Amino acid sequence: MSLIGLRTGRIINSLSSSWRGLSTKVSIEDEFLTAALKRVPELGWTQACLVQAAKDLNLSPAAHGLFPGGEVELVHRFVKRSHQETASTLRKSTKKKDKEEGLRTEDVLAEGLKARLKILLPYRDRWHEAVALQAFPQNAKESLQHDLSFVDEIWNTAGDDSVDEAWYAKRVALLTAMKSSELTWIRDDTEEQIATNEFIERTIKSLVFGWKQIHDHLESTKAMLLTIRSTASSLLRSYQNGY
Amino acid sequence: MTLSLLTNSRRGVSLFQSASRSLSRTVQKNQPDRDPTGNGGIGGSMVNEAEHSQTNGRRTEQVETTHFGFQDIPVNEKSDRVRGVFANVAENYDLMNDLMSGGMHRRWKASFVKSLGATPDMKIIDVAGGTGDISFRILDDIKQIGALESPIKVLDPSVPMLEVGRRRASELNYAGQVEFEIDDAEELSTVADDSVDAYLISFGMRNVTNPAKALQQALRVLRRGGRFMMLEFAKVDNPIGEQLYDAYSVNLIPSMGEAVTGDRASYTYLVESIRRFPGQEEFGAMMEEAGFRSVQKENLSFGVVCQYSGFKL
């Protein structure tokens, strides 16, 4: 970008104006989400918040129906957006770090969880309500999908390329770490949530270092299962042959 | 076999009679089989012949027509005939809804009202609202958070339906909170531009002669961010369900109507008009064409009914 700019000022002008053209093409739902989030600290994840957001945008209060799912849709849409933001920040910072000092898995994972909480920070006092909404049986499926795609994104950024059953185990393990750190964070009264950050680091460390043990355990279990199977089939064979 | 017999007769009772009358004529003329309907059977061409002879018999010059049930009638006759239907059924309209839908219409309407999520400061119009059923549900719903600041306007071209609505309003102690006025969805002459937060039309659009015109009017009266919401019969999205639903609606509903109101023809019209009305995709496209944004369609009961929503932005 800066190279082009050095060559001709005209190109950069036209580029930036087309960029501006792109950025004004935000969908009404996105605009509505932004307006609603401004009201969340005061009104919570509620229908009233959506109605107020419509009014803030100079729209009829009936425009709260832009999110037909109501308050849960507000939470889901925010979670999705915050996850996307976290993932792209994380990708940028890891790319930079990778070049400078090399990448450690546990750092990327911990950084991912911390960056997410940083984005949730303005809504910390209201977050327990969002957690409750997400946990309703009818909402749990979509919430889980958002969370799983987020932990998957972090693992991918950390350079995980496993294709075995460990793929699932790793994601579930990180999901558990993410959810427990979130609950710690909600009640964390230390300055700048230091306690939560320490919690994340500890959890991730034990996750990554414990990983090898789990992996070995899985391997030995697999070996044991194989032995049992071959013993059983040889017993069966000899039974069929009349001993 | 039974199912296919039932569906063959879905072209309607009145037409079936004229079709059988014209059958003898067709046989005498000994015409080769024409089957422009593509129905692939003698039944199909029979009915088509009947439609032709009926139209030809009534008028010679070409007139722009619209559908009235399965019949094609001149555009300017439709609103009178629809008014006739509703004048006949007004007294028992809500009872018949219960009987025909097995009480399901209550759930559809409850879902509709819940999606609207009315707030006290909303101006709501209930177009083709007749007996006020939807409006009373909104008033019930909003009681929990307060009361509407301005009364809901129920608009309908049918005087007998409005009469029933007024009576029910005073029975329910909602007299000051609902206004009943004669108005047509295509005109909305009693409603100012950009003045309405929510435009509701529940099982009414089917009876409007020109739905595109009604959509334009809806867009005119809504203010920015205002919401158009419609509840209407649609196309069932499941082949087995569709056969059952066809068989049920064409064969049972007119008989039920006859038993309860003594008026078979009106209910035959109601059933036939359901089949002639555009399905989910088609009507959604019409809404977008009219200028509504963020158009949502939600099927209820496998698409027997669909809830449409769009915004003026």
Coordinates of C-alpha atoms in Angstrom, one line a residue:
Chain A
M1 CA 0.0 0.0 0.0
S2 CA 2.7 2.4 1.0
L3 CA 4.7 1.5 -2.1
I4 CA 1.9 2.3 -4.4
G5 CA 1.4 5.5 -2.5
L6 CA 5.0 6.4 -3.1
R7 CA 4.6 6.0 -6.8
T8 CA 1.4 8.0 -7.4
G9 CA -0.7 9.9 -5.1
R10 CA -3.6 9.4 -7.5
I11 CA -3.8 5.7 -7.1
I12 CA -3.8 5.8 -3.4
N13 CA -6.6 8.4 -3.5
S14 CA -8.8 6.3 -5.7
L15 CA -7.9 3.2 -3.5
S16 CA -8.9 4.9 -0.3
S17 CA -12.1 6.2 -1.7
S18 CA -13.1 2.8 -3.0
W19 CA -12.2 1.5 0.5
R20 CA -14.5 4.1 2.0
G21 CA -17.1 3.0 -0.5
L22 CA -16.7 -0.6 0.7
S23 CA -16.9 0.3 4.4
T24 CA -20.1 2.3 4.0
K25 CA -21.7 -0.9 2.6
V26 CA -22.1 -2.3 6.1
S27 CA -25.4 -4.3 6.3
I28 CA -28.2 -2.8 8.3
E29 CA -27.9 -5.8 10.7
D30 CA -24.3 -5.0 11.4
E31 CA -25.1 -1.4 12.0
F32 CA -28.0 -2.4 14.3
L33 CA -25.6 -4.7 16.2
T34 CA -23.2 -1.9 16.8
A35 CA -26.0 0.4 18.0
A36 CA -27.4 -2.3 20.3
L37 CA -23.9 -3.1 21.8
K38 CA -23.6 0.5 22.9
R39 CA -26.7 0.1 25.0
V40 CA -25.9 -3.3 26.5
P41 CA -23.9 -2.1 29.5
E42 CA -26.9 0.0 30.5
L43 CA -29.9 -2.2 29.4
G44 CA -28.4 -5.7 29.2
W45 CA -29.0 -8.3 26.5
T46 CA -32.7 -7.5 26.3
Q47 CA -35.5 -6.7 24.0
A48 CA -35.5 -3.2 25.5
C49 CA -31.9 -2.8 24.4
L50 CA -32.9 -3.7 20.8
V51 CA -35.8 -1.3 20.9
Q52 CA -33.5 1.5 22.2
A53 CA -31.0 0.7 19.5
A54 CA -33.7 1.1 16.9
K55 CA -34.5 4.5 18.3
D56 CA -30.9 5.5 18.5
L57 CA -30.6 4.8 14.7
N58 CA -33.7 7.0 14.2
L59 CA -35.7 3.9 13.2
S60 CA -39.2 2.8 14.3
P61 CA -39.2 0.7 17.5
A62 CA -40.6 -2.1 15.4
A63 CA -37.1 -2.4 13.8
H64 CA -36.1 -4.5 16.8
G65 CA -37.5 -7.3 14.6
L66 CA -34.3 -7.0 12.5
F67 CA -33.1 -9.6 15.0
P68 CA -36.1 -11.9 14.9
G69 CA -34.4 -14.1 17.5
G70 CA -34.5 -11.2 20.0
E71 CA -32.0 -11.1 22.8
V72 CA -30.4 -14.4 22.1
E73 CA -29.8 -13.4 18.5
L74 CA -28.1 -10.3 19.9
V75 CA -25.8 -12.4 22.0
H76 CA -25.1 -14.9 19.1
R77 CA -24.3 -12.1 16.7
F78 CA -22.0 -10.4 19.2
V79 CA -20.2 -13.6 20.0
K80 CA -19.7 -14.3 16.3
R81 CA -18.3 -10.8 15.7
S82 CA -16.1 -10.8 18.8
H83 CA -14.7 -14.2 17.8
Q84 CA -13.9 -13.0 14.3
E85 CA -12.2 -9.9 15.7
T86 CA -10.2 -12.0 18.2
A87 CA -9.1 -14.4 15.6
S88 CA -7.9 -11.8 13.2
T89 CA -5.9 -9.9 15.9
L90 CA -4.4 -13.2 17.0
R91 CA -3.4 -14.1 13.4
K92 CA -1.7 -10.7 13.0
S93 CA 0.2 -10.8 16.2
T94 CA 1.4 -14.4 15.8
K95 CA 2.6 -13.7 12.3
K96 CA 4.7 -10.9 13.6
K97 CA 6.0 -13.0 16.5
D98 CA 6.6 -16.0 14.4
K99 CA 9.1 -14.0 12.3
E100 CA 10.8 -12.3 15.4
E101 CA 11.1 -15.0 18.0
G102 CA 9.4 -18.2 16.9
L103 CA 6.1 -19.6 18.0
R104 CA 5.2 -21.5 21.2
T105 CA 1.8 -23.2 21.1
E106 CA 1.0 -22.4 24.7
D107 CA 1.6 -18.7 24.1
V108 CA -0.7 -18.6 21.1
L109 CA -3.5 -20.4 23.0
A110 CA -3.2 -18.2 26.1
E111 CA -3.1 -15.1 24.0
G112 CA -6.2 -16.1 22.1
L113 CA -8.2 -16.6 25.3
K114 CA -6.9 -13.3 26.7
A115 CA -7.6 -11.3 23.6
R116 CA -11.2 -12.6 23.5
L117 CA -11.8 -11.5 27.1
K118 CA -10.3 -8.1 26.2
I119 CA -13.0 -7.7 23.5
L120 CA -15.7 -8.8 26.0
L121 CA -14.5 -6.3 28.6
P122 CA -17.0 -3.5 28.0
Y123 CA -19.8 -6.0 28.7
R124 CA -18.2 -7.7 31.7
D125 CA -20.9 -6.6 34.2
R126 CA -23.6 -8.0 31.8
W127 CA -21.7 -11.1 30.7
H128 CA -23.3 -13.5 33.2
E129 CA -26.7 -12.7 31.6
A130 CA -25.3 -13.6 28.1
V131 CA -23.8 -16.9 29.5
A132 CA -27.2 -17.7 31.0
L133 CA -29.0 -17.0 27.6
Q134 CA -26.5 -19.1 25.7
A135 CA -27.0 -22.0 28.1
F136 CA -30.7 -22.4 27.5
P137 CA -31.3 -25.8 25.8
Q138 CA -32.8 -24.2 22.7
N139 CA -29.8 -21.9 22.3
A140 CA -27.0 -24.3 23.4
K141 CA -26.5 -25.8 20.0
E142 CA -25.7 -22.5 18.2
S143 CA -23.6 -21.3 21.2
L144 CA -21.5 -24.4 21.0
Q145 CA -21.0 -24.1 17.3
H146 CA -19.7 -20.5 17.7
D147 CA -17.4 -21.6 20.6
L148 CA -16.1 -24.6 18.7
S149 CA -15.3 -22.7 15.6
F150 CA -13.4 -20.2 17.7
V151 CA -11.2 -22.8 19.5
D152 CA -10.6 -24.4 16.1
E153 CA -9.5 -21.1 14.7
I154 CA -7.0 -20.7 17.7
W155 CA -5.6 -24.1 17.3
N156 CA -5.1 -23.5 13.6
T157 CA -3.4 -20.3 14.3
A158 CA -1.2 -22.1 16.8
G159 CA -0.2 -24.4 13.9
D160 CA -2.0 -27.5 14.9
D161 CA -2.3 -29.9 12.0
S162 CA -3.4 -33.1 13.7
V163 CA -5.8 -35.3 11.7
D164 CA -6.4 -38.0 14.2
E165 CA -8.8 -38.3 17.2
A166 CA -6.5 -35.9 19.0
W167 CA -8.0 -33.2 16.8
Y168 CA -11.3 -33.4 18.7
A169 CA -9.6 -33.9 22.1
K170 CA -7.5 -30.8 21.6
R171 CA -10.5 -28.7 20.7
V172 CA -12.6 -29.9 23.6
A173 CA -9.7 -29.3 26.0
L174 CA -9.3 -25.7 24.8
L175 CA -13.0 -25.2 24.9
T176 CA -13.1 -26.3 28.5
A177 CA -10.2 -23.9 29.3
M178 CA -12.0 -21.1 27.5
K179 CA -15.3 -21.6 29.3
S180 CA -13.7 -21.9 32.8
S181 CA -11.5 -18.9 32.3
E182 CA -14.6 -16.9 31.2
L183 CA -16.4 -17.9 34.5
T184 CA -13.3 -16.9 36.5
W185 CA -13.2 -13.6 34.7
I186 CA -16.8 -12.7 35.4
R187 CA -16.1 -12.8 39.2
D188 CA -12.5 -11.5 39.0
D189 CA -12.1 -8.3 41.0
T190 CA -8.3 -8.1 40.8
E191 CA -6.8 -5.1 39.0
E192 CA -7.0 -5.5 35.2
Q193 CA -8.2 -9.1 35.8
I194 CA -4.6 -10.3 36.6
A195 CA -6.0 -13.3 38.4
T196 CA -7.8 -14.4 35.2
N197 CA -4.7 -14.0 33.1
E198 CA -2.7 -16.1 35.6
F199 CA -5.5 -18.7 35.5
I200 CA -5.4 -18.8 31.7
E201 CA -1.6 -19.3 31.7
R202 CA -1.7 -22.1 34.3
T203 CA -4.6 -23.9 32.5
I204 CA -3.0 -23.7 29.1
K205 CA 0.4 -24.8 30.4
S206 CA -1.1 -27.9 32.0
L207 CA -3.1 -28.4 28.8
V208 CA -0.1 -28.3 26.5
F209 CA 2.3 -30.2 28.8
G210 CA -0.3 -32.6 29.9
W211 CA -1.0 -33.2 26.2
K212 CA 1.9 -35.5 25.7
Q213 CA 0.8 -37.7 28.5
I214 CA -2.8 -37.8 27.2
H215 CA -1.4 -38.6 23.8
D216 CA 0.8 -41.4 25.2
H217 CA -2.2 -42.7 27.1
L218 CA -4.3 -42.7 24.0
E219 CA -1.6 -44.6 22.2
S220 CA -1.3 -47.2 24.9
T221 CA -5.0 -47.6 25.1
K222 CA -5.1 -48.2 21.4
A223 CA -2.4 -50.8 21.7
M224 CA -4.3 -52.5 24.4
L225 CA -7.5 -52.5 22.4
L226 CA -5.7 -54.1 19.5
T227 CA -4.3 -56.8 21.7
I228 CA -7.8 -57.5 23.2
R229 CA -9.3 -57.7 19.7
S230 CA -6.7 -60.0 18.3
T231 CA -6.9 -62.3 21.4
A232 CA -10.7 -62.4 21.1
S233 CA -10.6 -63.2 17.4
S234 CA -8.1 -65.9 17.9
L235 CA -10.2 -67.4 20.7
L236 CA -13.2 -67.3 18.4
R237 CA -11.3 -68.9 15.6
S238 CA -10.1 -71.8 17.8
Y239 CA -13.7 -72.2 19.1
Q240 CA -15.0 -72.5 15.6
N241 CA -12.4 -75.0 14.8
G242 CA -13.5 -77.1 17.8
Y243 CA -10.5 -76.2 19.9
Chain B
M1 CA -55.4 -44.3 -5.2
T2 CA -57.6 -42.7 -2.7
L3 CA -55.2 -39.8 -2.4
S4 CA -54.9 -39.2 -6.1
L5 CA -58.7 -39.2 -6.4
L6 CA -58.9 -36.7 -3.7
T7 CA -56.3 -34.4 -5.3
N8 CA -58.0 -34.7 -8.7
S9 CA -61.1 -33.2 -7.2
R10 CA -59.1 -30.3 -5.7
R11 CA -60.2 -28.0 -8.5
G12 CA -63.3 -27.3 -6.5
V13 CA -66.8 -28.4 -6.1
S14 CA -68.6 -25.8 -8.2
L15 CA -66.2 -26.2 -11.1
F16 CA -66.6 -30.0 -10.9
Q17 CA -70.3 -29.6 -11.5
S18 CA -69.9 -27.4 -14.6
A19 CA -67.1 -29.7 -15.7
S20 CA -69.3 -32.7 -15.7
R21 CA -72.0 -30.7 -17.6
S22 CA -69.5 -29.8 -20.3
L23 CA -68.2 -33.3 -20.5
S24 CA -71.1 -34.4 -22.6
R25 CA -70.5 -31.5 -24.9
T26 CA -66.9 -32.3 -25.3
V27 CA -67.7 -35.9 -26.2
Q28 CA -70.3 -34.9 -28.7
K29 CA -67.9 -32.5 -30.5
N30 CA -65.4 -35.4 -30.5
Q31 CA -62.5 -33.1 -30.3
P32 CA -59.0 -34.6 -30.1
D33 CA -57.5 -34.5 -26.6
R34 CA -56.1 -31.1 -25.8
D35 CA -54.2 -30.8 -22.6
P36 CA -52.8 -27.4 -22.2
T37 CA -52.7 -27.7 -18.4
G38 CA -50.1 -30.5 -18.6
N39 CA -52.1 -32.4 -16.0
G40 CA -51.8 -35.4 -18.3
G41 CA -55.3 -36.8 -17.8
I42 CA -58.7 -36.5 -19.2
G43 CA -59.7 -34.9 -16.0
G44 CA -57.3 -32.0 -16.7
S45 CA -58.6 -31.2 -20.1
M46 CA -62.2 -31.6 -19.0
V47 CA -61.9 -29.0 -16.3
N48 CA -60.0 -26.7 -18.7
E49 CA -62.8 -27.0 -21.3
A50 CA -65.2 -26.1 -18.6
E51 CA -63.3 -22.9 -17.6
H52 CA -63.2 -21.9 -21.3
S53 CA -66.9 -22.3 -21.9
Q54 CA -67.7 -20.5 -18.7
T55 CA -65.6 -17.5 -19.6
N56 CA -66.7 -17.4 -23.2
G57 CA -70.3 -17.7 -22.2
R58 CA -70.1 -14.6 -20.0
R59 CA -68.3 -12.1 -22.1
T60 CA -67.0 -11.9 -25.6
E61 CA -64.3 -9.1 -25.4
Q62 CA -61.0 -9.6 -23.6
V63 CA -61.1 -8.3 -20.1
E64 CA -58.2 -8.3 -17.6
T65 CA -59.0 -11.1 -15.1
T66 CA -57.9 -12.1 -11.7
H67 CA -58.5 -15.2 -9.6
F68 CA -61.5 -15.7 -7.4
G69 CA -60.8 -19.1 -6.0
F70 CA -60.3 -21.3 -9.0
Q71 CA -62.4 -19.1 -11.2
D72 CA -61.1 -16.2 -13.3
I73 CA -63.2 -13.1 -13.0
P74 CA -62.8 -9.5 -14.2
V75 CA -60.5 -7.5 -11.9
N76 CA -63.2 -5.0 -11.0
E77 CA -65.5 -7.7 -9.6
K78 CA -63.1 -9.3 -7.2
S79 CA -63.4 -6.9 -4.3
D80 CA -67.2 -7.0 -4.4
R81 CA -67.3 -10.7 -4.4
V82 CA -64.8 -11.0 -1.6
R83 CA -66.9 -8.6 0.4
G84 CA -69.9 -10.9 -0.3
V85 CA -68.0 -13.9 1.0
F86 CA -67.1 -12.1 4.2
A87 CA -70.5 -10.7 4.7
N88 CA -71.7 -14.3 4.7
V89 CA -69.2 -15.7 7.1
A90 CA -68.7 -12.8 9.5
E91 CA -70.8 -14.1 12.4
N92 CA -69.1 -17.4 12.5
Y93 CA -65.7 -16.4 11.2
D94 CA -63.7 -17.0 14.4
L95 CA -65.5 -20.2 15.2
M96 CA -64.8 -21.5 11.7
N97 CA -61.1 -20.7 12.0
D98 CA -61.0 -22.9 15.1
L99 CA -62.8 -25.8 13.4
M100 CA -60.9 -25.6 10.1
S101 CA -57.5 -25.4 11.6
G102 CA -58.1 -27.6 14.6
G103 CA -57.2 -24.7 16.8
M104 CA -53.9 -24.3 15.1
H105 CA -54.7 -20.7 14.0
R106 CA -54.3 -19.7 17.6
R107 CA -50.8 -20.9 17.7
W108 CA -49.9 -19.3 14.4
K109 CA -51.4 -16.0 15.6
A110 CA -49.6 -16.2 19.0
S111 CA -46.3 -16.7 17.2
F112 CA -47.1 -13.8 14.9
V113 CA -47.9 -11.4 17.8
K114 CA -44.9 -12.6 19.7
S115 CA -42.6 -11.8 16.7
L116 CA -44.0 -8.3 16.5
G117 CA -43.0 -7.7 20.1
A118 CA -45.2 -4.6 20.4
T119 CA -44.0 -1.7 22.6
P120 CA -46.4 1.0 24.1
D121 CA -45.2 3.7 21.7
M122 CA -45.9 1.8 18.5
K123 CA -48.6 2.8 16.0
I124 CA -50.1 -0.4 14.7
I125 CA -52.5 -1.0 11.9
D126 CA -54.3 -4.3 11.4
V127 CA -55.1 -4.4 7.7
A128 CA -58.0 -6.7 6.6
G129 CA -58.3 -7.1 10.4
G130 CA -62.1 -7.6 10.3
T131 CA -63.2 -9.2 13.6
G132 CA -60.1 -7.7 15.4
D133 CA -58.7 -11.1 16.4
I134 CA -55.1 -10.1 15.9
S135 CA -55.5 -6.7 17.5
F136 CA -57.1 -8.2 20.7
R137 CA -54.1 -10.6 20.9
I138 CA -51.7 -7.7 20.8
L139 CA -53.6 -5.9 23.5
D140 CA -53.5 -9.0 25.6
D141 CA -49.8 -9.3 25.0
I142 CA -48.9 -5.8 25.8
K143 CA -50.8 -5.7 29.1
Q144 CA -47.7 -7.1 30.8
I145 CA -45.6 -4.1 30.0
G146 CA -48.2 -1.3 29.9
A147 CA -50.7 0.0 27.4
L148 CA -50.5 1.2 23.9
E149 CA -50.4 5.0 23.6
S150 CA -52.4 5.1 20.5
P151 CA -55.2 2.7 19.6
I152 CA -54.7 0.0 17.0
K153 CA -56.5 0.7 13.8
V154 CA -58.4 -2.2 12.3
L155 CA -59.1 -1.6 8.6
D156 CA -61.4 -3.8 6.5
P157 CA -63.6 -3.3 3.5
S158 CA -66.3 -5.6 5.0
V159 CA -68.8 -3.8 7.1
P160 CA -70.3 -6.9 8.7
M161 CA -66.8 -8.1 9.7
L162 CA -66.1 -4.7 11.4
E163 CA -69.5 -4.9 13.1
V164 CA -68.5 -8.2 14.7
G165 CA -65.1 -6.7 15.7
R166 CA -66.7 -3.7 17.3
R167 CA -69.0 -5.9 19.3
R168 CA -66.2 -8.1 20.5
A169 CA -64.1 -5.1 21.4
S170 CA -66.7 -3.8 23.8
E171 CA -67.3 -7.3 25.2
L172 CA -63.5 -7.6 25.9
N173 CA -63.4 -4.1 27.4
Y174 CA -61.0 -3.0 24.7
A175 CA -63.4 -0.4 23.2
G176 CA -61.1 2.6 23.5
Q177 CA -58.0 0.8 22.4
V178 CA -59.1 -0.3 19.0
E179 CA -60.5 1.7 16.2
F180 CA -62.5 0.1 13.4
E181 CA -62.6 1.8 10.0
I182 CA -63.7 0.9 6.5
D183 CA -60.6 0.8 4.3
D184 CA -59.1 -1.3 1.5
A185 CA -55.5 -2.6 1.6
E186 CA -55.0 -1.2 -1.9
E187 CA -56.0 2.3 -0.8
L188 CA -55.3 2.9 2.9
S189 CA -56.9 6.3 2.3
T190 CA -57.4 6.7 6.1
V191 CA -53.7 6.3 6.9
A192 CA -51.1 9.1 6.4
D193 CA -47.6 8.6 4.8
D194 CA -44.7 7.5 7.1
S195 CA -47.0 7.3 10.1
V196 CA -47.1 3.6 11.1
D197 CA -44.6 1.4 13.0
A198 CA -46.2 -1.9 12.3
Y199 CA -48.4 -3.0 9.4
L200 CA -50.0 -6.3 10.1
I201 CA -52.1 -8.4 7.7
S202 CA -53.2 -11.8 8.8
F203 CA -54.9 -14.1 6.3
G204 CA -56.0 -11.1 4.4
M205 CA -53.6 -10.6 1.5
R206 CA -55.1 -13.6 -0.4
N207 CA -58.3 -11.6 -0.8
V208 CA -56.7 -8.5 -2.1
T209 CA -57.2 -8.0 -5.8
N210 CA -53.7 -6.6 -6.5
P211 CA -51.2 -7.6 -3.8
A212 CA -48.4 -5.6 -5.4
K213 CA -50.5 -2.5 -5.0
A214 CA -51.2 -3.3 -1.4
L215 CA -47.4 -3.7 -0.8
Q216 CA -46.8 -0.3 -2.2
Q217 CA -49.4 1.2 0.1
A218 CA -47.8 -0.6 3.0
L219 CA -44.5 0.9 2.2
R220 CA -46.1 4.3 1.9
V221 CA -47.7 4.4 5.3
L222 CA -44.7 2.8 7.2
R223 CA -42.2 5.1 8.8
R224 CA -38.4 4.3 8.5
G225 CA -37.6 1.1 10.3
G226 CA -41.3 0.2 10.3
R227 CA -42.2 -3.4 9.9
F228 CA -44.5 -5.1 7.5
M229 CA -45.8 -8.5 8.9
M230 CA -48.0 -10.9 7.2
L231 CA -49.5 -14.3 8.1
E232 CA -50.8 -16.2 5.2
F233 CA -51.4 -19.7 3.9
A234 CA -48.5 -20.9 1.8
K235 CA -47.1 -24.0 0.2
V236 CA -46.5 -27.1 2.3
D237 CA -42.9 -28.1 1.8
N238 CA -43.4 -31.8 2.4
P239 CA -44.9 -34.0 -0.4
I240 CA -46.9 -36.4 1.9
G241 CA -48.1 -33.5 4.1
E242 CA -49.1 -31.7 0.9
Q243 CA -51.3 -34.5 -0.3
L244 CA -53.0 -34.9 3.1
Y245 CA -53.5 -31.2 3.4
D246 CA -55.0 -30.9 -0.1
A247 CA -57.3 -33.8 0.6
Y248 CA -58.4 -32.3 3.9
S249 CA -58.8 -28.7 2.8
V250 CA -60.7 -29.3 -0.4
N251 CA -63.0 -32.0 0.8
L252 CA -63.6 -31.3 4.4
I253 CA -63.5 -27.5 4.9
P254 CA -66.4 -26.6 2.5
S255 CA -68.6 -29.3 4.2
M256 CA -67.7 -28.0 7.6
G257 CA -68.5 -24.5 6.4
E258 CA -71.9 -25.7 5.1
A259 CA -72.7 -27.5 8.4
V260 CA -71.8 -24.5 10.6
T261 CA -72.8 -21.5 8.5
G262 CA -75.0 -23.0 5.8
D263 CA -72.8 -21.4 3.2
R264 CA -70.7 -23.9 1.2
A265 CA -69.7 -21.5 -1.6
S266 CA -67.9 -19.1 0.6
Y267 CA -65.8 -21.8 2.1
T268 CA -65.1 -23.3 -1.3
Y269 CA -63.8 -19.9 -2.2
L270 CA -61.6 -19.6 0.9
V271 CA -60.0 -23.0 0.2
E272 CA -59.5 -22.3 -3.5
S273 CA -58.0 -18.9 -2.9
I274 CA -55.4 -20.6 -0.7
R275 CA -54.1 -22.6 -3.6
R276 CA -54.1 -19.7 -6.0
F277 CA -52.0 -17.5 -3.7
P278 CA -48.2 -17.3 -4.4
G279 CA -46.0 -19.5 -2.3
Q280 CA -43.2 -18.4 0.1
E281 CA -40.5 -17.7 -2.4
E282 CA -42.7 -15.9 -4.8
F283 CA -44.3 -13.6 -2.3
G284 CA -40.9 -12.9 -0.6
A285 CA -39.7 -11.8 -4.0
M286 CA -42.7 -9.6 -4.4
M287 CA -41.9 -7.9 -1.1
E288 CA -38.3 -7.3 -2.1
E289 CA -39.5 -5.9 -5.4
A290 CA -41.9 -3.6 -3.6
G291 CA -38.9 -2.2 -1.7
F292 CA -38.9 -4.1 1.6
R293 CA -35.6 -4.9 3.1
S294 CA -34.3 -7.7 5.4
V295 CA -37.2 -9.9 4.2
Q296 CA -37.7 -12.9 6.5
K297 CA -40.0 -15.9 5.9
E298 CA -40.8 -18.4 8.6
N299 CA -42.8 -21.5 7.9
L300 CA -45.3 -22.7 10.5
S301 CA -46.7 -26.2 10.5
F302 CA -44.6 -27.4 7.6
G303 CA -45.5 -24.4 5.5
V304 CA -49.3 -24.6 5.8
V305 CA -48.8 -21.1 7.0
C306 CA -45.9 -18.7 6.5
Q307 CA -45.0 -15.7 8.5
Y308 CA -43.5 -12.9 6.4
S309 CA -41.6 -9.9 7.6
G310 CA -39.9 -6.9 5.9
F311 CA -38.7 -3.5 6.8
K312 CA -38.9 -0.1 5.3
L313 CA -35.3 1.2 5.5

